[in-house]
Every structure is written in C-alpha cells, then in structure tokens.
XYZ file of C-alpha atoms in Angstrom:
606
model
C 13.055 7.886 -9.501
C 13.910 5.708 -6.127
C 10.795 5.630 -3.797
C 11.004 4.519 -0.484
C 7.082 4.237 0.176
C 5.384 6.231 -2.875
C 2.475 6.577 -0.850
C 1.325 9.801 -2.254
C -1.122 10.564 -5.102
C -0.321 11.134 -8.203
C 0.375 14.561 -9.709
C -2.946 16.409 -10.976
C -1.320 18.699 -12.686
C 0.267 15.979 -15.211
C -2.820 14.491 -16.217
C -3.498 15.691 -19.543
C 0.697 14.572 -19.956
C -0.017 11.064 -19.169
C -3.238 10.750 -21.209
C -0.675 11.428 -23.879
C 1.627 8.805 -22.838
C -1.465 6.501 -23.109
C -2.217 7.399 -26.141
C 1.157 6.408 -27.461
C 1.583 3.216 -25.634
C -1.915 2.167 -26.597
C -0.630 2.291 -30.092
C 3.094 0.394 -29.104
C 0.606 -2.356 -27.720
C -1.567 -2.852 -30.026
C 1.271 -3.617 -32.445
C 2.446 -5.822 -29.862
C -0.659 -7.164 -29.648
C -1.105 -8.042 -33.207
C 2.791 -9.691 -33.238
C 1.779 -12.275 -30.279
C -0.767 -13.549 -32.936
C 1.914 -14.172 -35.503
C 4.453 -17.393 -35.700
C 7.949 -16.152 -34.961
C 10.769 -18.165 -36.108
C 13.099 -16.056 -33.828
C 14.794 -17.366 -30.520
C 13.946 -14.292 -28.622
C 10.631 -13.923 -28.995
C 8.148 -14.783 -26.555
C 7.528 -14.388 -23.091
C 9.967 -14.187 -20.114
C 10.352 -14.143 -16.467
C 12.892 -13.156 -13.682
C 12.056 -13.185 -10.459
C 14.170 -12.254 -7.575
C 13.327 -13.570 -4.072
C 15.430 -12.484 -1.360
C 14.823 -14.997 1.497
C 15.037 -13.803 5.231
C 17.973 -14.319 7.387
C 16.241 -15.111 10.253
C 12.879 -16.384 11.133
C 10.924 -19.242 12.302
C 10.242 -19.588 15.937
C 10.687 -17.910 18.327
C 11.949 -17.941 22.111
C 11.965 -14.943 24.223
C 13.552 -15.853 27.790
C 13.015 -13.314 30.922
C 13.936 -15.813 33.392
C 17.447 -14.214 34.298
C 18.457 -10.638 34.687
C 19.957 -10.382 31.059
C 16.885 -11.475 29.202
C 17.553 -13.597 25.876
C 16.485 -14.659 22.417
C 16.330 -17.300 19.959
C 14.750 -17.125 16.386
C 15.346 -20.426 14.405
C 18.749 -21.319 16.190
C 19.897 -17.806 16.097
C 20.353 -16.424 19.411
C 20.651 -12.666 20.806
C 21.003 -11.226 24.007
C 18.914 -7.869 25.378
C 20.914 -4.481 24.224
C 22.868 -3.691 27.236
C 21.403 -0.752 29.649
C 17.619 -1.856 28.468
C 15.094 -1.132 30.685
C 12.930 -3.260 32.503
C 9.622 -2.946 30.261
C 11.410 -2.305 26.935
C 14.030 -5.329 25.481
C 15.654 -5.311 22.274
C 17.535 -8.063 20.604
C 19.438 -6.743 18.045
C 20.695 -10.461 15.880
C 23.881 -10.720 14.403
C 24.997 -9.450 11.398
C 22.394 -6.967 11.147
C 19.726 -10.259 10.545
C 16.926 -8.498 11.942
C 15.723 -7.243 15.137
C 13.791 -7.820 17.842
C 11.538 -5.187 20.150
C 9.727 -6.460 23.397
C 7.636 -4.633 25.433
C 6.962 -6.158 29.096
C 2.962 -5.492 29.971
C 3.744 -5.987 33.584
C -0.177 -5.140 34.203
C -1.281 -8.249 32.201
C 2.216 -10.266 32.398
C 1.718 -10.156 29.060
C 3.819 -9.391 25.801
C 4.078 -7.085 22.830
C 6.839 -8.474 20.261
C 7.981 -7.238 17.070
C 10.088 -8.342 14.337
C 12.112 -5.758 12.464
C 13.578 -6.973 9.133
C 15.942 -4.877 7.904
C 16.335 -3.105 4.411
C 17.259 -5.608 1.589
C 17.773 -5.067 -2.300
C 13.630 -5.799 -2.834
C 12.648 -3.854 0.251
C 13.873 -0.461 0.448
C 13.038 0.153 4.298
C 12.617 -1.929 7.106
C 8.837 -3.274 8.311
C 7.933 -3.862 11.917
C 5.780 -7.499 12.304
C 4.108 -8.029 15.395
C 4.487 -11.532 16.722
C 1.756 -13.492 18.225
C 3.631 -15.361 21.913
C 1.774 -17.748 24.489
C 3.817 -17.844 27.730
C 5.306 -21.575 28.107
C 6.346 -21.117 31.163
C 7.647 -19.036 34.417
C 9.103 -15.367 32.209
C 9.111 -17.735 29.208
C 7.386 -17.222 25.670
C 7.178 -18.538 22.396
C 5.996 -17.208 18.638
C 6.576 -17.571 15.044
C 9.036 -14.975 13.241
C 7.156 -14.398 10.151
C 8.661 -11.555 7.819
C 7.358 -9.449 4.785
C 8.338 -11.934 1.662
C 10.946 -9.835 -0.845
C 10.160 -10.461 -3.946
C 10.699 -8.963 -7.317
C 9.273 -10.413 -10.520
C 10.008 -9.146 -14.317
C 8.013 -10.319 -16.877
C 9.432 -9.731 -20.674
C 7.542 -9.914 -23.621
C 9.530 -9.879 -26.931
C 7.539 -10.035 -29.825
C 8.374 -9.273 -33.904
C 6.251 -6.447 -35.469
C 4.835 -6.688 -38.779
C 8.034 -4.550 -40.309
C 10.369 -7.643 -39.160
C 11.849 -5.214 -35.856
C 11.496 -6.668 -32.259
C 9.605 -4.588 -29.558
C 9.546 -5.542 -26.044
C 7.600 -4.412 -22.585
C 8.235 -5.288 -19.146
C 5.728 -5.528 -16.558
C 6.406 -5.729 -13.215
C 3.293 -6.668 -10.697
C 5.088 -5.646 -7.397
C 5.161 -2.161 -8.061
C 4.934 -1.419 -11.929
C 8.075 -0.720 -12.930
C 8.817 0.288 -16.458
C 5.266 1.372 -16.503
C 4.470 3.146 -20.316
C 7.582 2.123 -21.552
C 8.856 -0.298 -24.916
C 11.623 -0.991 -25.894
C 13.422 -1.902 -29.538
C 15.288 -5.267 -29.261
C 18.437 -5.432 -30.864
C 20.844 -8.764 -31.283
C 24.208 -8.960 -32.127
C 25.715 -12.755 -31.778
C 24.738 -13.365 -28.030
C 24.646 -9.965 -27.088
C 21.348 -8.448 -26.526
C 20.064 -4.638 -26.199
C 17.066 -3.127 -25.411
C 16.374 0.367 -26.427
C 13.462 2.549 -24.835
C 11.400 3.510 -27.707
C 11.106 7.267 -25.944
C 14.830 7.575 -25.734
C 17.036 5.349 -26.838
C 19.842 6.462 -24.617
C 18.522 4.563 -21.958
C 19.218 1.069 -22.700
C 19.373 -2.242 -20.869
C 22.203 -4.760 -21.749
C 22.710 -8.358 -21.266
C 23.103 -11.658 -23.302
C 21.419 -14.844 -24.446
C 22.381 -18.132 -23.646
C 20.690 -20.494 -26.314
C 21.920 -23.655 -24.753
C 20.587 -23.062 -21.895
C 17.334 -20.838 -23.387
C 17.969 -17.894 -20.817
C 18.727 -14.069 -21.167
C 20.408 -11.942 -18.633
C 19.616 -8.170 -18.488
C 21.454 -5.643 -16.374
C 18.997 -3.134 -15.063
C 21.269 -0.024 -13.584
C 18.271 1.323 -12.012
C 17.993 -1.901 -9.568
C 21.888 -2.109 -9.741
C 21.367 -5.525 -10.548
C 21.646 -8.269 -13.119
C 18.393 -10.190 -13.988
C 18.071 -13.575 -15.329
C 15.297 -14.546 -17.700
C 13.571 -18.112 -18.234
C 11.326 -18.670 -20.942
C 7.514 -19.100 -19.491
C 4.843 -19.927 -21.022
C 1.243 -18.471 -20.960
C -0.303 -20.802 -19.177
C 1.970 -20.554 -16.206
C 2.701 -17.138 -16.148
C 1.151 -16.175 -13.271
C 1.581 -12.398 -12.019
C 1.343 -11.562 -16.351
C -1.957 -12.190 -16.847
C -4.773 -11.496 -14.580
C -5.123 -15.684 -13.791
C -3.893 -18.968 -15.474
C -5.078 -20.744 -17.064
C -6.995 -18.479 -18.911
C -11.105 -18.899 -17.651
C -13.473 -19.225 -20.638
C -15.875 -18.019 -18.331
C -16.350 -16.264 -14.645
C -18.197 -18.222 -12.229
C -18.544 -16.730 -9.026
C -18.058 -18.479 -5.443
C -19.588 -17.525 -2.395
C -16.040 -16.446 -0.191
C -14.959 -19.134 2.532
C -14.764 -18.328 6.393
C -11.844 -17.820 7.999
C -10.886 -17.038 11.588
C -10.348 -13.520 10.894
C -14.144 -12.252 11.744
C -15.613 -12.178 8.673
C -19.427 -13.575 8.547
C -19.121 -14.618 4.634
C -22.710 -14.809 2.424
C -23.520 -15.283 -1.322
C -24.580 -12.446 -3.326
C -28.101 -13.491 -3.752
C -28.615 -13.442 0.647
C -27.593 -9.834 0.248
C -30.011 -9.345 -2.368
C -26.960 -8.441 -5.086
C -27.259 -8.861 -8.824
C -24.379 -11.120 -9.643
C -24.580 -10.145 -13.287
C -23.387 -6.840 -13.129
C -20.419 -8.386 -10.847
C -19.770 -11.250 -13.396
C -19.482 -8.462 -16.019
C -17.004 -6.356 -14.010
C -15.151 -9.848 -13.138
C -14.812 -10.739 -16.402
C -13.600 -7.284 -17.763
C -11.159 -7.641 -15.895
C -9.872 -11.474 -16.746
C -9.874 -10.142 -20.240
C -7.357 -7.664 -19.787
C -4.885 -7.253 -22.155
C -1.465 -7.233 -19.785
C 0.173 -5.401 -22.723
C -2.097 -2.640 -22.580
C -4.099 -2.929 -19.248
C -6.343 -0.530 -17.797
C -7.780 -2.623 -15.520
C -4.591 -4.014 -13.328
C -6.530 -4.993 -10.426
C -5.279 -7.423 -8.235
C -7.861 -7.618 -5.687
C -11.532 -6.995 -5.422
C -13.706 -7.515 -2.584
C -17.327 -6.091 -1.244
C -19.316 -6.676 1.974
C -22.928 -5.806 2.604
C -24.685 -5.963 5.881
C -21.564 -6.468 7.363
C -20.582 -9.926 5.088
C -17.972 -10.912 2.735
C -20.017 -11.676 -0.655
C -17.027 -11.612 -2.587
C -13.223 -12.070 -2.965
C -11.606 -12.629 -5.911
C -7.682 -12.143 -6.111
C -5.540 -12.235 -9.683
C -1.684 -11.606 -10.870
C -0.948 -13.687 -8.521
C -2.566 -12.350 -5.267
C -4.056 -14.062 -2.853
C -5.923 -13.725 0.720
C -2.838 -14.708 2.836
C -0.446 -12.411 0.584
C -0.332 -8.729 2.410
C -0.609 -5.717 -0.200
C 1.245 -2.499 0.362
C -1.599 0.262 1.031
C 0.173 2.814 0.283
C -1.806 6.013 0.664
C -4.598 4.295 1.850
C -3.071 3.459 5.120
C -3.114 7.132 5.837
C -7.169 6.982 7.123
C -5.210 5.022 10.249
C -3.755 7.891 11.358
C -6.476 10.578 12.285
C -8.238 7.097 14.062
C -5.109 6.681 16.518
C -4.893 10.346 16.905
C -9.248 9.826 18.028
C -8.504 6.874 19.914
C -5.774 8.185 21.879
C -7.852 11.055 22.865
C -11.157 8.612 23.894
C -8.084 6.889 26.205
C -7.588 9.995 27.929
C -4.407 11.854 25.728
C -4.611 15.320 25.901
C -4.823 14.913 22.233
C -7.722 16.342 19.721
C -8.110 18.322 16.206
C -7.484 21.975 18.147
C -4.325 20.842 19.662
C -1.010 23.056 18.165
C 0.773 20.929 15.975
C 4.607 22.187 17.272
C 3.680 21.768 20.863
C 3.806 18.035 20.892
C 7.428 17.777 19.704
C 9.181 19.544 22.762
C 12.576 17.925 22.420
C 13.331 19.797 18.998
C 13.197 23.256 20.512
C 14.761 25.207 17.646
C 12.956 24.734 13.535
C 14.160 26.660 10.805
C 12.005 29.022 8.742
C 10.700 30.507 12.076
C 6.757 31.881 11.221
C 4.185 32.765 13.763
C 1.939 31.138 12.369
C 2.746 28.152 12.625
C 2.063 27.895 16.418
C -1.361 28.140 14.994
C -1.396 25.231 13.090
C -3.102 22.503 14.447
C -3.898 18.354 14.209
C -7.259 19.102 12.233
C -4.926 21.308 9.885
C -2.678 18.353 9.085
C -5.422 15.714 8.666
C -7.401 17.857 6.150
C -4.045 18.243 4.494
C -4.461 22.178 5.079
C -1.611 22.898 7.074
C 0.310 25.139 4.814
C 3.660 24.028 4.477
C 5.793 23.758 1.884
C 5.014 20.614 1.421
C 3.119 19.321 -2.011
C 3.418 15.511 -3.468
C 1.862 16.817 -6.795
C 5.449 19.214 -7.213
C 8.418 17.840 -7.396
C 10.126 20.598 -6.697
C 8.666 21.225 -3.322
C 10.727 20.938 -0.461
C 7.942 18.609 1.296
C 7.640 16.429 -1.161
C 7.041 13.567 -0.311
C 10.488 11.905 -2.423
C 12.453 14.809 -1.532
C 11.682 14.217 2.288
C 12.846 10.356 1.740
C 15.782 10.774 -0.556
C 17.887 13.660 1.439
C 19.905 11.933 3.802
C 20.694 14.874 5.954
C 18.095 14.487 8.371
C 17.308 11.258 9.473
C 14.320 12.411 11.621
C 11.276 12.636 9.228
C 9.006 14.689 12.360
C 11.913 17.917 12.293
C 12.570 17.717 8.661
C 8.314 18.604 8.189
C 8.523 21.178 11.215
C 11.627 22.603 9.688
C 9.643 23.564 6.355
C 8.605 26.779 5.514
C 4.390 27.652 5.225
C 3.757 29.235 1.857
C 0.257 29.727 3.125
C -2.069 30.211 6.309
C -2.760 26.913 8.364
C -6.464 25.886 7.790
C -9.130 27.018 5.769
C -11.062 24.916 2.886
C -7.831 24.169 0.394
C -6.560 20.867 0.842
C -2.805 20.416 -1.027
C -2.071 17.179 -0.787
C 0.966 16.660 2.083
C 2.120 13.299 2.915
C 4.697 14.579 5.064
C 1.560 16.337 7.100
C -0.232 13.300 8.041
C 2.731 11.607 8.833
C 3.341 14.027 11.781
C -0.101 13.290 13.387
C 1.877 9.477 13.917
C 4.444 11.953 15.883
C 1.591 13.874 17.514
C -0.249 10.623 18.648
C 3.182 9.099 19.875
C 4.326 11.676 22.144
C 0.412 11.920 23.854
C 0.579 7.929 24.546
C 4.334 8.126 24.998
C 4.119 4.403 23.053
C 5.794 3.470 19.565
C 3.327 4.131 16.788
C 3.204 0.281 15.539
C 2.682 -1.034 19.495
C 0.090 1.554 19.937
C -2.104 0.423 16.379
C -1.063 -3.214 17.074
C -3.023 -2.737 20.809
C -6.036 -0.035 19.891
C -6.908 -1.409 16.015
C -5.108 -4.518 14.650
C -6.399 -6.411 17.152
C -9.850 -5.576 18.228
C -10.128 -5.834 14.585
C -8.679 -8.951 14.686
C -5.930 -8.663 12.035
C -3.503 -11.121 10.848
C -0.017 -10.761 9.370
C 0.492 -7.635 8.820
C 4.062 -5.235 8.619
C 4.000 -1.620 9.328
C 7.003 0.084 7.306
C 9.986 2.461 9.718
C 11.343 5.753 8.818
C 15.324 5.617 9.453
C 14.529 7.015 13.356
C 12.913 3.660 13.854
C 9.531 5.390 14.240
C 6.458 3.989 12.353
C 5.757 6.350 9.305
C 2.222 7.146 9.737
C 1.776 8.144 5.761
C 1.452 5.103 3.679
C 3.413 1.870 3.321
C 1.149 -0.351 5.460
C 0.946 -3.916 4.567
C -2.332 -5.493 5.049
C -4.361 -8.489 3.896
C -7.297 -7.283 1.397
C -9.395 -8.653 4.016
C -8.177 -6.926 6.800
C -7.809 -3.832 4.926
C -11.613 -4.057 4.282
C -12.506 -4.126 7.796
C -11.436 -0.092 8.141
C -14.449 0.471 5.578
C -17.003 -1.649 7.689
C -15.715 -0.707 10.965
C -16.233 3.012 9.809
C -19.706 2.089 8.174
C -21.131 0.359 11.399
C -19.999 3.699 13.609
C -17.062 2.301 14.667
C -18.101 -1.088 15.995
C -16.516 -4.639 14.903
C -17.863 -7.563 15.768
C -19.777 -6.090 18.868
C -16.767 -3.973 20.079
C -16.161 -0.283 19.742
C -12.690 0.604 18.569
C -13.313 4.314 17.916
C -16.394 6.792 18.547
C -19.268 7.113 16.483
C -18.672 10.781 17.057
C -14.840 10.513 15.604
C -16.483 8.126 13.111
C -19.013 10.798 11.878
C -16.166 13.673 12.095
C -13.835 12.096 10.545
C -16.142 11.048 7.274
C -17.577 15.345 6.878
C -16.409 17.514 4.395
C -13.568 19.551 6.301
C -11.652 20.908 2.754
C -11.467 20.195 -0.941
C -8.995 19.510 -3.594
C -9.287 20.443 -7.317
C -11.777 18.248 -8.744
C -10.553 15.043 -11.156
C -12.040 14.181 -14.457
C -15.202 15.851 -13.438
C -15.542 14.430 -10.185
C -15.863 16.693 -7.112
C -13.002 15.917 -4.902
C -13.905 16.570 -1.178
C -12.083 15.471 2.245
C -12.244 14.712 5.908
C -10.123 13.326 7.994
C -8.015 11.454 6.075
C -10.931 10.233 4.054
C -11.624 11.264 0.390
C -15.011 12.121 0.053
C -17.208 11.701 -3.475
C -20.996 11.649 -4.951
C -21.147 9.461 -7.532
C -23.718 9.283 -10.206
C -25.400 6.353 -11.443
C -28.552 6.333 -13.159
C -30.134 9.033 -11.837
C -28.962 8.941 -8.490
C -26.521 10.449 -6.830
C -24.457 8.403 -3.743
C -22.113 10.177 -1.402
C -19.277 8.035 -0.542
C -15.726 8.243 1.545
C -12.710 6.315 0.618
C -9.284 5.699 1.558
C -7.149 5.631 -1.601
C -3.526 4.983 -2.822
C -1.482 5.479 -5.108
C -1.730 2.106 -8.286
C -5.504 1.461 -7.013
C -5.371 0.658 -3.340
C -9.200 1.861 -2.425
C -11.329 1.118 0.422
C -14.395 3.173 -0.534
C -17.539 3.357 1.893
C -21.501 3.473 0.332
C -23.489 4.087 3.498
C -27.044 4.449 1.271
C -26.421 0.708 0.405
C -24.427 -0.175 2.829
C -21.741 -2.045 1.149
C -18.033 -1.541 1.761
C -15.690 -2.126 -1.391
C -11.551 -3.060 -1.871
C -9.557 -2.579 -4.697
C -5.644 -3.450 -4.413
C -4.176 -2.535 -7.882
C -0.732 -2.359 -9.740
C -1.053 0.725 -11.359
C 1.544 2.779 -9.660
C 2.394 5.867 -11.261
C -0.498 5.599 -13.448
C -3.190 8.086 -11.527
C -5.513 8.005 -14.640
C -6.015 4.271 -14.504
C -6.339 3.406 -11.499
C -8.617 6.577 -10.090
C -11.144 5.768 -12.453
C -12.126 2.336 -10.837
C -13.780 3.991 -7.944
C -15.347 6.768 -10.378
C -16.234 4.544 -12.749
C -16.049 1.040 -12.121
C -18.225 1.931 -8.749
C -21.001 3.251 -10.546
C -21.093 1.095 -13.515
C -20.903 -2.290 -11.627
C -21.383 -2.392 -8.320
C -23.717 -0.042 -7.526
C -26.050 -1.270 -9.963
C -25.902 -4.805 -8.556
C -26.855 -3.304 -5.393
C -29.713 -1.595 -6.267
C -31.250 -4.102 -8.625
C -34.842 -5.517 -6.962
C -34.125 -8.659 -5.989
C-alpha cells in the first residue's frame, strides 16, 4: 500500500498476526544467515545496492528583490517573478517548470522576512515539504539565503545468498522507509534473465536481468513503477545495511561535540551515568543481524540535566541528516494550539471543533453532536469520528483520507465524517486525521500558515536547524506526522517539556500547558502488558525496572521515532528507527530497551 506520510501507529489488533510473520521470517533468516557463511561459486550471490537519488531542480542561493513594485526572485540562476495580484505582505514565486516554489511573508513590523522553499512531489518524495530559509537583508528591500531542500533518496540493498539445498533466497532492505519489510524471495536464473519470487506468494514477482560484463542486475519494481539498477557492494562499505562500517570489534563511547544549535554537551560520568549499561545497549545494537533485525535503530540520543551525554547515529544517519518523525511530530500540534492561545487566540481545549472552519458551511453526515466536540476531544484522540488508523476499512483512516483524490481539502474531508460515538470521554481510538484538524483550528485563530506560525513560536526559540514540514495537496501544513527534524532538534521537544517549557532561559509554552498537556486525559487498550495512557498528544507509560516503577510521556511514531520524557531522573531520550510497519519491534524499545538500559545507568550510585 502507497503512503503519503504513514504517520499513524500501527494496527493493535494485528499483533498476534505479525508475531507470526516473525516467526516465519526469523526462520527464512536464519537460513540466510547460515548461507552468508558458506563459499558460493555463483555470480549472483552476494550483496547488492541501488540507490536512487533524485537531485533538486533548483536550489542554492538565494535572492529575494522588493525594490520595485513587482517584487522578484533568483535561486541559483533561476529567476521568478511574484504571482500576479499578490498582496503586499504575502509574495509567491512560483519557478518554472513546476521547479519549486517560493512563499514570502513581509514582517513590515520588524522589516523583516519569513521565506520558504516548497519542493515539489518527486518519484522519492511523495508530497511536497515546506523549508524555511534563513535571509540577512543586503541592502535597501534586498535579501539573501541559501535554498536548501529535503535530499530524495531511495536505497535498496539485495542480499542473494544459496541455502544449504543448492536454491537461492534473497531479502531486500530498504533503510528509508522499510520497504519489503518480512518478505524473501526465491531467486530464479534463466540465461541473463533473473526472477525473484516472494516466498509468501509467488505471484508477486520482480523481474530484471544480469549483466555479467559489467557485474550489475536490473530489477523492475511495479510498486515504485520503476527500474532499479544493482552494483555489487561489499560489506565493508555497505553503509545503510549494517548498523556501521566497518564493523567495530568493540563500542567505545565519545562524549557528543557542541554545536551551535543550544545544546550544553557533557560525558556520562558528569551526569553521574553508568556507561556500562549504555555500552551494552550500544553494542546490541552494532551486532544486529540486518537479515533478521530487531533492533533497526538509527539514532539514539539522551540528555540529563539538560546536556547531550550521548549521540550515536548508524545505517547511515547522521546529526546533519533530518529524520521523518512521523507520528511523533503530532505532540507539536496541541503546543501551537497552547501557544496561540498564551498569544491572545481565542483558542483553548473547550473551544467547538466545527466553529473554527466557517468557510465550509455545509458537512455531510449532519449529527448534533458534533457541535459538541471540542479541541481537547481531538487531542486526546476522543473525538468520535469515523476515523480509526488501526482499521483499514474506516473511512478516517488515515490512508484512505490520503489516497481518495476527491477532496483535496484534508480539514472538510475529517468534518465530513460521520461520529460512530459520543465526542469525549476516557476512550482514546487512535485518529490521525483528528489531530491534524487542531493544525486547521490553530490556523484560522492566528489567521497565519501552519509552517510560518511553528517556524516563528517553536523552531526558533528552540533554535532549530534544517528542518522541512510536509503539505497536504491544499498547500496547508499537515499537522499529523511527516515532520522532518534533526535527532537533535527533535530531542529538544522532550527537554523543553521536562524543564516546564523553558529552553535555554526562554519560555516557549506555559508550564501550565506543559503540565496539562503531559496528564492522563484518556486511554488506549494496553500493549504487550503495558498500560497505554494519553494526554495531549503525549503517550503516557509507568515502566518497571527493578522494583520501581517510573511514569513517563513520549511522543512516538510509527518504525521507532520516540522522544520519551523520565522526569524522576530527569533524562530525556531519542530513538529514530526503520522499522516501519513493524509495531512489535520497534514499540518495544521504549518498553523494554528503556528499562533494561537506560534507566539502570541512571540510577546506578555513582
């Protein structure tokens, strides 16, 4: 199935079908694992990779010129003038050829500007991101930036390996956003022509041929709608297949560096930490086995006392490379909605949901009701729609909402859907579709576009860097997952929320909203044994280890994107993960991994 943002959760209810699924490629692996052992005299076997980068039209620097009446633009040579019949405070550049685009709001009360890039929709990215751009004035109406877009990229890794009854079996792995997750496939070769045939059903197969000469195989993957080519790689440059190369005998940690991003870094020891529970968890980790891996982290960070002690990236990863929260970036949304209404919005958690979308007048599936649902109905995910991401068959799901292409506008599609149940009370069903109309609710109260309004009130008192905020097809920012973030910038939302809503000396939300927002408000079924509780667009948990019980809130997404909160020991932790689809793996590192590692280094007497 196409995703646009697969921000949701995965689907409780198919738990106990997965596990099975786990079972059975835990047993595929293992006789792949056994095969990579043995010599193999044939051409195919060994390890692949195809990897598709789709550069960006248009970007470099940038020149935004106000100086006549018909303001202009250059990016990189590339020049655009304002969209006719633009107003004076809003200007957008639209380039040629459908390049990209380029949105500038005019701060007359500062002479200042707020600039974004918007890339459009490529055959890596499925939607187009919004990328604020940093500009100095350089003269009289006259500024300059840097065009910096979200890097496309799409990399296929192929492992072909002989079993011990002579057959080939093959995996993919994909550490963008785990494609061909759980499945193998049986490698058949006929002269030059290759096929690959999924173990589960062999009537999906993927086609292509091998070029000896040249030692390279071409696959056509229909579901991409595109033709892949393969180069041989070896292990110790496989990067993105294995969790780093070349392989570490041994972990040896590093106190993080400083950057200019606000982070006071410190070693483990100053925070009185245990690194050997840490080295453990590290090194469980770096021995992964990519054919069967549980543990498909790709970033892992903690702060205490309000310092980086550590930062270690792998597949690839790194501290300049954003990650796609998914999920997790929903916590932002009930902090704009309490932001806008500290700025004076007539915005808050009682306030009717329909009320603040007065130009659709007319929804379908009229229901009194629903003028009784409010904001703190949507951001406990209580509302009552039909609207569940754990059934696919529900009209709110979060894919059917994407896929239909009848409505274009995301905000009337949700306030179009029928309630199968009361708005409020303690039930939380998780909606994705329902937080993302508190991004509506907070842009109609500011009357400002959802990206401007976090780039002015969070990214930067929090002093973010690169970042891209993903667009439903109105051009509005989707408030429900999709944000990309640096894992150290995504980090800050735990410590920000930790210190009461203060970074670096300046408050960016309320302790109030702070302390709201992290109370249990509903609940949703509980998860391999673990009490699942929520708040405001935080999941809330008490975890046990030894015998002690912490209560802890967390954003989380969907493949392992976590930013869980430990207020006893004050420590913030990040996971970014590849896991998609795979809601057993990667929930288990904050229920498990949490309390087996981390807290215990915390609590250890120094």
């Amino acid at each position: 199935m196409k995703r646009t943002f697969s921000s949701h959760q995965q689907l409780w209810r198919r738990v106990l079908f997965i596990h099975s699924c786990l079972i059975v490629a835990t047993l595929i692996a293992g006789i792949v694992s056994q095969a990579l052992a043995a010599e193999s005299s044939h051409s195919l076997s060994g390890l692949w990779v195809g990897e598709e980068i789709v550069a960006a039209a248009v970007h470099g620097e940038v020149t935004i010129d106000g100086q006549r009446p018909e303001w202009r633009s250059v990016v990189a040579g590339v020049e655009a003038k304002a969209d006719p019949g633009s107003d004076p405070v809003y200007h957008v550049f639209r380039f040629p050829a459908d390049t990209g685009e380029l949105r500038v709001h005019s701060l007359a009360s500062t002479k200042k500007l707020a600039a974004f890039w918007i890339q459009p929709a490529n055959a890596v990215n499925n939607n187009r991101y919004a990328t604020p751009i940093k500009v100095s004035a350089v003269g009289e109406n006259r500024w300059q930036g840097v065009v910096r877009p979200l890097a496309s990229r799409l990399s296929l890794f192929l492992s072909i390996q002989e079993t011990p009854d002579g057959s080939m079996l093959a995996v993919i792995r994909n550490p963008e956003a785990n494609l061909f997750r759980r499945n193998s496939y049986r490698v058949d070769v006929s002269g030059n022509t290759v096929i690959l045939s999924d173990t589960k059903d062999a009537s999906k197969k993927l086609e292509g041929s091998l070029n000896e000469k040249e030692d390279r195989l071409s696959l056509r993957f229909t579901n991409l709608d595109k033709i892949i080519q393969f180069k041989r790689c070896k292990a110790e440059t496989a990067v993105g297949f294995f969790p780093r190369v070349p392989r570490e005998p041994r972990y040896v940690y590093r106190k993080p560096v400083m950057d200019n991003d606000g982070w006071e870094t410190a070693s483990l020891a100053e925070v009185k930490m245990d690194a050997k529970p840490i080295t453990g968890l590290i090194e469980k980790i770096l021995e992964s086995d990519p054919l069967n891996n549980a543990l498909n982290i790709q970033s892992l960070l903690i702060a205490r006392h309000g310092k980086l002690v550590l930062e270690e990236y792998f597949y690839g990863f790194d501290k300049e490379r954003p990650h796609d929260m998914r999920s997790a970036s929903k916590t932002f949304a009930p902090m704009l909605l309490g932001i806008a209404h500290e700025l004076g919005a007539k915005i808050g958690p009682e306030t009717p949901v329909y009320s603040q979308f007065p130009e659709d007048k007319e929804f379908a599936n009229q229901d009194p009701r629903k003028a009784k649902m409010t904001a703190r109905d949507l951001m406990t995910m209580t509302g009552g729609l039909a609207c569940d991401d754990n059934d696919d068959e529900s009209p709110g799901n979060e894919d059917n909402m994407q896929q239909q292409k009848e409505q274009p506008n995301w905000y009337k599609y949700t306030l179009d859907l029928p309630l199968q149940r009361d708005p409020g009370g303690d039930k939380a069903v998780y909606c994705s579709a329902g937080m993302n109309l508190i991004g509506g609710m907070v842009k109609h109260a500011t009357s400002r576009w959802l990206p401007e309004f976090f780039d002015e009130s969070v990214a930067d008192p929090l002093q973010f860097q690169t970042y891209h905020w993903n667009l439903m097809p109105s051009g509005d920012g989707y408030a429900a997952g999709g944000l990309q973030l640096r894992p150290r910038d995504e980090l800050k939302l735990g410590q920000l929320y930790l210190a009461g809503g203060v970074w670096k000396g300046r408050r960016v939300v309320s302790r109030d909203w702070v302390e709201r927002s992290t109370a249990r408000h509903s609940s949703f079924e509980p998860a391999f044994g673990v009490d699942h509780e929520y708040g405001y667009g935080w999941h809330l948990y008490h975890l046990k280890s030894a015998d002690h019980s912490y209560r802890v809130y967390a954003a989380g997404g969907n493949g392992g994107q976590i930013v869980m909160v430990i207020p006893e020991l004050d420590v913030v932790v990040g996971f970014n993960g590849g896991s998609y689809g795979e809601f057993p793996k990667w929930y288990k590192w904050q229920t498990e991994l949490v309390p087996q590692f981390i807290i215990p280094a915390a609590v250890a007497k120094p």
